[in-house]
Short mmCIF file of C-alpha atoms in Angstrom, two decimals:
data_model
loop_
_atom_site.label_atom_id
_atom_site.label_comp_id
_atom_site.label_asym_id
_atom_site.label_seq_id
_atom_site.Cartn_x
_atom_site.Cartn_y
_atom_site.Cartn_z
CA UNK D 1 -86.88 -9.71 36.18
CA UNK D 2 -84.02 -7.31 37.55
CA UNK D 3 -80.32 -8.25 37.79
CA UNK D 4 -78.33 -6.48 40.50
CA UNK D 5 -75.08 -4.59 40.36
CA UNK D 6 -74.78 -4.56 44.14
CA UNK D 7 -72.30 -2.32 45.90
CA UNK D 8 -71.93 -3.31 49.55
CA UNK D 9 -70.73 -0.42 51.68
CA UNK D 10 -70.00 -0.72 55.38
CA UNK D 11 -71.68 1.93 57.50
CA UNK D 12 -68.37 3.44 58.54
CA UNK D 13 -66.62 5.89 56.25
CA UNK D 14 -64.38 4.22 53.69
CA UNK D 15 -60.72 4.97 53.20
CA UNK D 16 -61.54 5.55 49.53
CA UNK D 17 -62.35 9.13 48.60
CA UNK D 18 -64.36 9.06 45.40
CA UNK D 19 -65.14 12.77 45.32
CA UNK D 20 -68.24 14.30 43.71
CA UNK D 21 -70.22 12.66 40.92
CA UNK D 22 -68.73 13.39 37.51
CA UNK D 23 -71.66 14.03 35.11
CA UNK D 24 -69.48 13.66 32.01
CA UNK D 25 -68.16 10.28 33.13
CA UNK D 26 -71.67 9.11 34.03
CA UNK D 27 -72.97 10.21 30.63
CA UNK D 28 -70.15 8.38 28.85
CA UNK D 29 -70.85 5.18 30.80
CA UNK D 30 -74.57 5.25 29.96
CA UNK D 31 -73.83 5.86 26.27
CA UNK D 32 -71.34 3.00 26.21
CA UNK D 33 -73.71 0.49 27.82
CA UNK D 34 -76.55 1.61 25.54
CA UNK D 35 -74.46 1.20 22.40
CA UNK D 36 -75.04 -1.58 19.86
CA UNK D 37 -71.77 -3.21 20.94
CA UNK D 38 -73.58 -4.64 23.99
CA UNK D 39 -76.42 -6.11 21.91
CA UNK D 40 -79.15 -4.83 24.20
CA UNK D 41 -77.65 -6.48 27.33
CA UNK D 42 -79.98 -9.49 27.23
CA UNK D 43 -79.44 -12.05 30.04
CA UNK D 44 -77.79 -15.26 28.88
CA UNK D 45 -76.47 -13.70 25.67
CA UNK D 46 -73.05 -12.52 24.45
CA UNK D 47 -74.30 -9.04 25.35
CA UNK D 48 -74.38 -10.10 29.00
CA UNK D 49 -70.77 -11.30 28.83
CA UNK D 50 -69.61 -7.96 27.41
CA UNK D 51 -71.66 -6.01 29.95
CA UNK D 52 -70.27 -7.93 32.90
CA UNK D 53 -66.68 -7.57 31.68
CA UNK D 54 -67.13 -3.82 31.17
CA UNK D 55 -68.69 -3.25 34.59
CA UNK D 56 -66.09 -5.32 36.41
CA UNK D 57 -63.35 -3.26 34.77
CA UNK D 58 -65.06 -0.07 35.93
CA UNK D 59 -65.44 -1.39 39.48
CA UNK D 60 -61.76 -2.32 39.57
CA UNK D 61 -60.81 1.16 38.33
CA UNK D 62 -62.90 2.65 41.14
CA UNK D 63 -60.96 0.65 43.73
CA UNK D 64 -63.76 -1.68 44.81
CA UNK D 65 -63.24 -5.27 45.91
CA UNK D 66 -65.02 -8.39 44.60
CA UNK D 67 -67.89 -9.71 46.75
CA UNK D 68 -69.28 -12.52 44.60
CA UNK D 69 -69.10 -16.31 44.68
CA UNK D 70 -65.76 -17.86 45.71
CA UNK D 71 -64.11 -14.47 46.03
CA UNK D 72 -65.01 -13.43 42.49
CA UNK D 73 -67.07 -10.58 41.07
CA UNK D 74 -70.20 -12.49 40.08
CA UNK D 75 -73.00 -14.64 41.49
CA UNK D 76 -74.60 -17.25 39.24
CA UNK D 77 -78.37 -16.83 38.77
CA UNK D 78 -80.22 -19.61 36.88
CA UNK D 79 -83.19 -18.21 34.95
CA UNK D 80 -86.14 -19.68 33.11
CA UNK D 81 -86.17 -17.95 29.71
CA UNK D 82 -89.36 -18.10 27.68
CA UNK D 83 -90.58 -16.61 24.43
CA UNK D 84 -94.15 -16.63 23.14
CA UNK D 85 -93.67 -17.42 19.46
CA UNK D 86 -97.18 -17.33 18.07
CA UNK D 87 -100.72 -18.59 18.30
CA UNK D 88 -104.13 -17.16 19.04
CA UNK D 89 -105.69 -15.03 21.77
CA UNK D 90 -109.35 -14.13 21.98
CA UNK D 91 -112.01 -13.09 24.42
CA UNK D 92 -115.72 -13.65 24.42
CA UNK D 93 -117.32 -10.33 25.26
CA UNK D 94 -121.07 -9.89 25.51
CA UNK D 95 -121.57 -13.20 23.76
CA UNK D 96 -119.42 -12.13 20.80
CA UNK D 97 -115.87 -13.10 19.87
CA UNK D 98 -113.32 -10.35 20.50
CA UNK D 99 -109.94 -11.11 18.86
CA UNK D 100 -106.96 -9.83 20.84
CA UNK D 101 -103.83 -8.88 18.94
CA UNK D 102 -100.52 -9.40 20.73
CA UNK D 103 -98.71 -6.06 20.94
CA UNK D 104 -101.79 -3.99 20.11
CA UNK D 105 -104.59 -5.04 22.47
CA UNK D 106 -102.60 -7.16 24.91
CA UNK D 107 -99.04 -8.07 25.68
CA UNK D 108 -98.69 -11.51 27.26
CA UNK D 109 -95.88 -13.85 28.25
CA UNK D 110 -95.14 -16.58 30.77
CA UNK D 111 -92.38 -17.53 33.18
CA UNK D 112 -93.42 -21.18 33.25
CA UNK D 113 -91.24 -23.60 31.30
CA UNK D 114 -94.09 -24.89 29.14
CA UNK D 115 -94.39 -25.62 25.42
CA UNK D 116 -97.95 -24.40 25.08
CA UNK D 117 -100.32 -21.99 26.81
CA UNK D 118 -103.77 -23.46 26.30
CA UNK D 119 -106.67 -21.69 28.01
CA UNK D 120 -110.24 -22.50 27.04
CA UNK D 121 -113.03 -20.09 27.94
CA UNK D 122 -111.66 -19.13 31.36
CA UNK D 123 -113.99 -16.75 33.25
CA UNK D 124 -112.68 -13.26 34.03
CA UNK D 125 -112.88 -11.35 37.32
CA UNK D 126 -111.93 -7.74 38.04
CA UNK D 127 -110.12 -7.58 41.40
CA UNK D 128 -109.38 -3.86 41.61
CA UNK D 129 -105.75 -3.26 42.51
CA UNK D 130 -105.27 -6.90 43.52
CA UNK D 131 -103.83 -5.98 46.92
CA UNK D 132 -103.89 -8.00 50.13
CA UNK D 133 -102.24 -5.88 52.84
CA UNK D 134 -103.44 -6.89 56.34
CA UNK D 135 -101.13 -4.36 57.99
CA UNK D 136 -103.01 -1.62 56.10
CA UNK D 137 -106.45 -3.18 56.63
CA UNK D 138 -106.82 -3.78 52.90
CA UNK D 139 -108.10 -6.84 51.04
CA UNK D 140 -109.29 -6.56 47.46
CA UNK D 141 -110.15 -10.27 47.22
CA UNK D 142 -112.70 -10.73 50.03
CA UNK D 143 -112.33 -14.52 49.91
CA UNK D 144 -113.52 -14.89 46.30
CA UNK D 145 -112.39 -18.17 44.70
CA UNK D 146 -110.11 -17.33 41.76
CA UNK D 147 -108.95 -20.84 40.91
CA UNK D 148 -108.95 -21.41 37.16
CA UNK D 149 -109.95 -17.82 36.44
CA UNK D 150 -108.36 -14.82 34.74
CA UNK D 151 -107.90 -11.85 37.05
CA UNK D 152 -107.93 -8.32 35.65
CA UNK D 153 -106.13 -5.76 37.80
CA UNK D 154 -105.20 -2.10 37.99
CA UNK D 155 -101.56 -1.02 38.14
CA UNK D 156 -100.06 0.89 41.09
CA UNK D 157 -101.52 1.33 44.60
CA UNK D 158 -105.13 2.03 45.62
CA UNK D 159 -104.23 5.57 46.72
CA UNK D 160 -102.21 6.54 43.63
CA UNK D 161 -105.02 8.60 42.07
CA UNK D 162 -106.90 9.37 45.28
CA UNK D 163 -107.87 12.92 46.19
CA UNK D 164 -106.84 14.20 49.66
CA UNK D 165 -110.39 13.84 51.01
CA UNK D 166 -110.70 10.13 50.16
CA UNK D 167 -110.25 7.70 53.08
CA UNK D 168 -107.57 5.77 51.17
CA UNK D 169 -105.33 8.84 50.77
CA UNK D 170 -101.94 8.15 52.37
CA UNK D 171 -102.75 4.52 53.23
CA UNK D 172 -100.12 3.29 50.75
CA UNK D 173 -97.44 5.38 49.04
CA UNK D 174 -99.55 7.99 47.31
CA UNK D 175 -97.55 9.03 44.25
CA UNK D 176 -94.64 6.88 45.47
CA UNK D 177 -95.38 3.29 44.48
CA UNK D 178 -95.06 0.59 47.14
CA UNK D 179 -94.37 -3.03 46.27
CA UNK D 180 -98.13 -3.63 46.30
CA UNK D 181 -98.33 -1.44 43.21
CA UNK D 182 -95.69 -3.33 41.23
CA UNK D 183 -96.74 -5.67 38.44
CA UNK D 184 -94.51 -8.39 39.92
CA UNK D 185 -96.47 -8.35 43.19
CA UNK D 186 -99.79 -8.54 41.36
CA UNK D 187 -98.76 -11.61 39.37
CA UNK D 188 -97.41 -13.25 42.53
CA UNK D 189 -100.60 -12.57 44.48
CA UNK D 190 -102.72 -13.92 41.62
CA UNK D 191 -100.65 -17.13 41.66
CA UNK D 192 -101.03 -17.46 45.43
CA UNK D 193 -104.80 -17.43 44.92
CA UNK D 194 -104.78 -20.06 42.20
CA UNK D 195 -105.59 -17.79 39.26
CA UNK D 196 -104.87 -19.20 35.82
CA UNK D 197 -103.85 -15.88 34.29
CA UNK D 198 -103.44 -12.23 35.24
CA UNK D 199 -103.89 -9.16 33.04
CA UNK D 200 -103.03 -5.67 34.25
CA UNK D 201 -104.88 -2.75 32.68
CA UNK D 202 -102.26 -0.42 31.23
CA UNK D 203 -102.41 3.18 32.38
CA UNK D 204 -99.41 5.32 31.50
CA UNK D 205 -99.63 7.51 34.59
CA UNK D 206 -100.00 4.57 36.94
CA UNK D 207 -97.39 2.39 35.26
CA UNK D 208 -94.90 5.20 34.75
CA UNK D 209 -94.25 4.23 31.12
CA UNK D 210 -96.05 3.97 27.82
CA UNK D 211 -97.37 0.98 25.89
CA UNK D 212 -94.19 0.77 23.79
CA UNK D 213 -92.21 -0.07 26.94
CA UNK D 214 -94.68 -2.82 27.83
CA UNK D 215 -94.26 -4.48 24.43
CA UNK D 216 -90.49 -3.93 24.07
CA UNK D 217 -89.44 -7.46 25.23
CA UNK D 218 -91.15 -8.96 22.16
CA UNK D 219 -92.67 -11.91 24.01
CA UNK D 220 -89.49 -12.88 25.87
CA UNK D 221 -89.54 -13.18 29.64
CA UNK D 222 -87.26 -14.36 32.43
CA UNK D 223 -88.11 -15.86 35.79
CA UNK D 224 -86.24 -17.28 38.75
CA UNK D 225 -87.22 -20.94 39.34
CA UNK D 226 -89.49 -21.03 42.37
CA UNK D 227 -91.42 -23.49 44.49
CA UNK D 228 -94.81 -21.87 43.90
CA UNK D 229 -95.96 -22.24 40.31
CA UNK D 230 -96.51 -18.86 38.63
CA UNK D 231 -99.69 -18.03 36.75
CA UNK D 232 -99.75 -19.74 33.36
CA UNK D 233 -100.21 -16.45 31.51
CA UNK D 234 -99.30 -12.95 32.64
CA UNK D 235 -99.32 -9.61 30.93
CA UNK D 236 -101.07 -6.36 30.16
CA UNK D 237 -104.22 -5.27 28.39
CA UNK D 238 -104.37 -1.84 26.79
CA UNK D 239 -106.68 0.74 28.32
CA UNK D 240 -108.83 0.90 25.18
CA UNK D 241 -109.19 -2.88 24.91
CA UNK D 242 -110.05 -3.14 28.60
CA UNK D 243 -112.74 -0.45 28.36
CA UNK D 244 -114.32 -2.22 25.38
CA UNK D 245 -114.29 -5.53 27.25
CA UNK D 246 -115.89 -4.02 30.35
CA UNK D 247 -118.54 -2.23 28.29
CA UNK D 248 -119.53 -5.55 26.72
CA UNK D 249 -120.36 -6.76 30.25
CA UNK D 250 -122.32 -3.60 31.03
CA UNK D 251 -119.53 -2.26 33.23
CA UNK D 252 -117.86 1.15 33.36
CA UNK D 253 -114.11 0.74 33.90
CA UNK D 254 -113.63 4.37 34.94
CA UNK D 255 -116.32 4.04 37.61
CA UNK D 256 -114.77 0.78 38.82
CA UNK D 257 -111.37 2.48 39.12
CA UNK D 258 -112.92 4.86 41.64
CA UNK D 259 -114.77 2.07 43.45
CA UNK D 260 -111.50 0.12 43.76
CA UNK D 261 -110.07 2.94 45.89
CA UNK D 262 -112.44 1.96 48.71
CA UNK D 263 -111.59 -0.67 51.31
CA UNK D 264 -115.07 -2.21 50.94
CA UNK D 265 -114.52 -2.94 47.23
CA UNK D 266 -115.42 -6.48 46.22
CA UNK D 267 -114.30 -8.38 43.09
CA UNK D 268 -116.60 -8.00 40.09
CA UNK D 269 -117.23 -10.85 37.69
CA UNK D 270 -117.13 -9.85 34.03
CA UNK D 271 -120.40 -11.55 33.16
CA UNK D 272 -120.23 -13.35 29.84
CA UNK D 273 -116.51 -12.62 29.46
CA UNK D 274 -114.01 -15.43 28.92
CA UNK D 275 -110.43 -15.67 27.70
CA UNK D 276 -109.04 -18.33 25.39
CA UNK D 277 -105.45 -18.78 24.22
CA UNK D 278 -103.45 -21.29 22.25
CA UNK D 279 -99.87 -20.06 22.20
CA UNK D 280 -96.61 -21.84 21.47
CA UNK D 281 -93.69 -21.17 23.79
CA UNK D 282 -89.96 -21.69 23.40
CA UNK D 283 -88.19 -22.11 26.74
CA UNK D 284 -84.83 -23.00 28.25
CA UNK D 285 -82.67 -22.42 31.33
CA UNK D 286 -79.90 -19.84 31.10
CA UNK D 287 -77.13 -19.01 33.53
CA UNK D 288 -77.11 -15.30 34.19
CA UNK D 289 -75.17 -13.35 36.80
CA UNK D 290 -75.32 -10.69 39.45
CA UNK D 291 -72.24 -8.50 39.86
CA UNK D 292 -71.16 -7.91 43.45
CA UNK D 293 -68.55 -5.44 44.67
CA UNK D 294 -67.77 -3.91 48.05
CA UNK D 295 -65.96 -1.15 49.86
CA UNK D 296 -64.73 -2.61 53.13
CA UNK D 297 -65.54 -0.63 56.26
CA UNK D 298 -63.49 -0.33 59.42
CA UNK D 299 -65.46 0.70 62.50
CA UNK D 300 -68.47 -1.54 61.75
CA UNK D 301 -67.00 -4.02 59.31
CA UNK D 302 -69.71 -6.61 60.06
CA UNK D 303 -72.50 -4.30 58.86
CA UNK D 304 -73.37 -3.31 55.32
CA UNK D 305 -75.54 -0.98 53.29
CA UNK D 306 -76.59 -2.37 49.92
CA UNK D 307 -77.15 -0.36 46.75
CA UNK D 308 -78.47 -2.09 43.66
CA UNK D 309 -79.43 -1.49 40.06
CA UNK D 310 -80.13 -3.72 37.09
CA UNK D 311 -77.62 -4.06 34.27
CA UNK D 312 -79.90 -5.95 31.89
CA UNK D 313 -82.25 -4.77 29.15
CA UNK D 314 -84.29 -6.30 26.33
CA UNK D 315 -81.55 -7.67 24.09
CA UNK D 316 -82.00 -7.73 20.32
CA UNK D 317 -85.61 -7.44 19.18
CA UNK D 318 -87.71 -6.88 16.09
CA UNK D 319 -86.86 -3.77 14.04
CA UNK D 320 -88.71 -0.59 14.97
CA UNK D 321 -89.99 2.01 12.49
CA UNK D 322 -86.42 3.24 12.00
CA UNK D 323 -85.05 -0.27 11.52
CA UNK D 324 -83.31 -0.40 14.90
CA UNK D 325 -83.26 -3.74 16.70
CA UNK D 326 -81.65 -2.56 19.96
#
């Protein structure tokens, strides 16, 4: 989930002259927002209130105008907040039980407002990059029924690791990720196809961040209430755990990564592999906020260019090796 600090600028030049970017001022702002005083900037927490107040003050100082609800600076955003508090996760691999440790082998959460995530021996299917892009003549699913199953996917786009001589090269964004490569898209597509759960194989190059970033939220997640029900369980599986799981089914994950870069790839069932979970979940609805500001244009005042960024982070979590919780 990303909250927006949206600056709406008309396409005509503004009367405001902000001058060049001031690196020292930018550095000071980042240090201030990253300080413990903001309690990790978690949505729906006192840290959010302090963050919003600070940013509104800065926007006022810069001469911007409010563009939020009822002439104010903010827009209310209701969020489902969940936290996986404990329980068990395990896979059956090659006929043998394979315990999965949250934070080490997998990192899972949910954006459904449920008290319990109970999955019993759900079959697992590898669906490559999990992309359905008709405009690019790409379909990783090939009509396979995924209802009630756990899909295992690769992060990023099919052409991310492609060599120049592969047919897929340039079909998506190459080293520049498209929305098809985002984890949010992959969970959404899995839900559209009736999957029970979705696990993305972590790959630092493809994800753009390490395993510690994946696990940083500590089981907490946020989602915008939506008409289509999300997958019951979503998350990541470490590269090592995924390779072990695939080997137990007689499959080579590295070879399948290459196969998934072809448009004729078809989903592969992980024979003998199932996933079971019994997790307790704490959930509620919180009122979070976007911050909206504008610079009014003159020549084309009915047109706008929108710039956005997220103000939120992970809030207060468990202590790290140095005892830091933020």
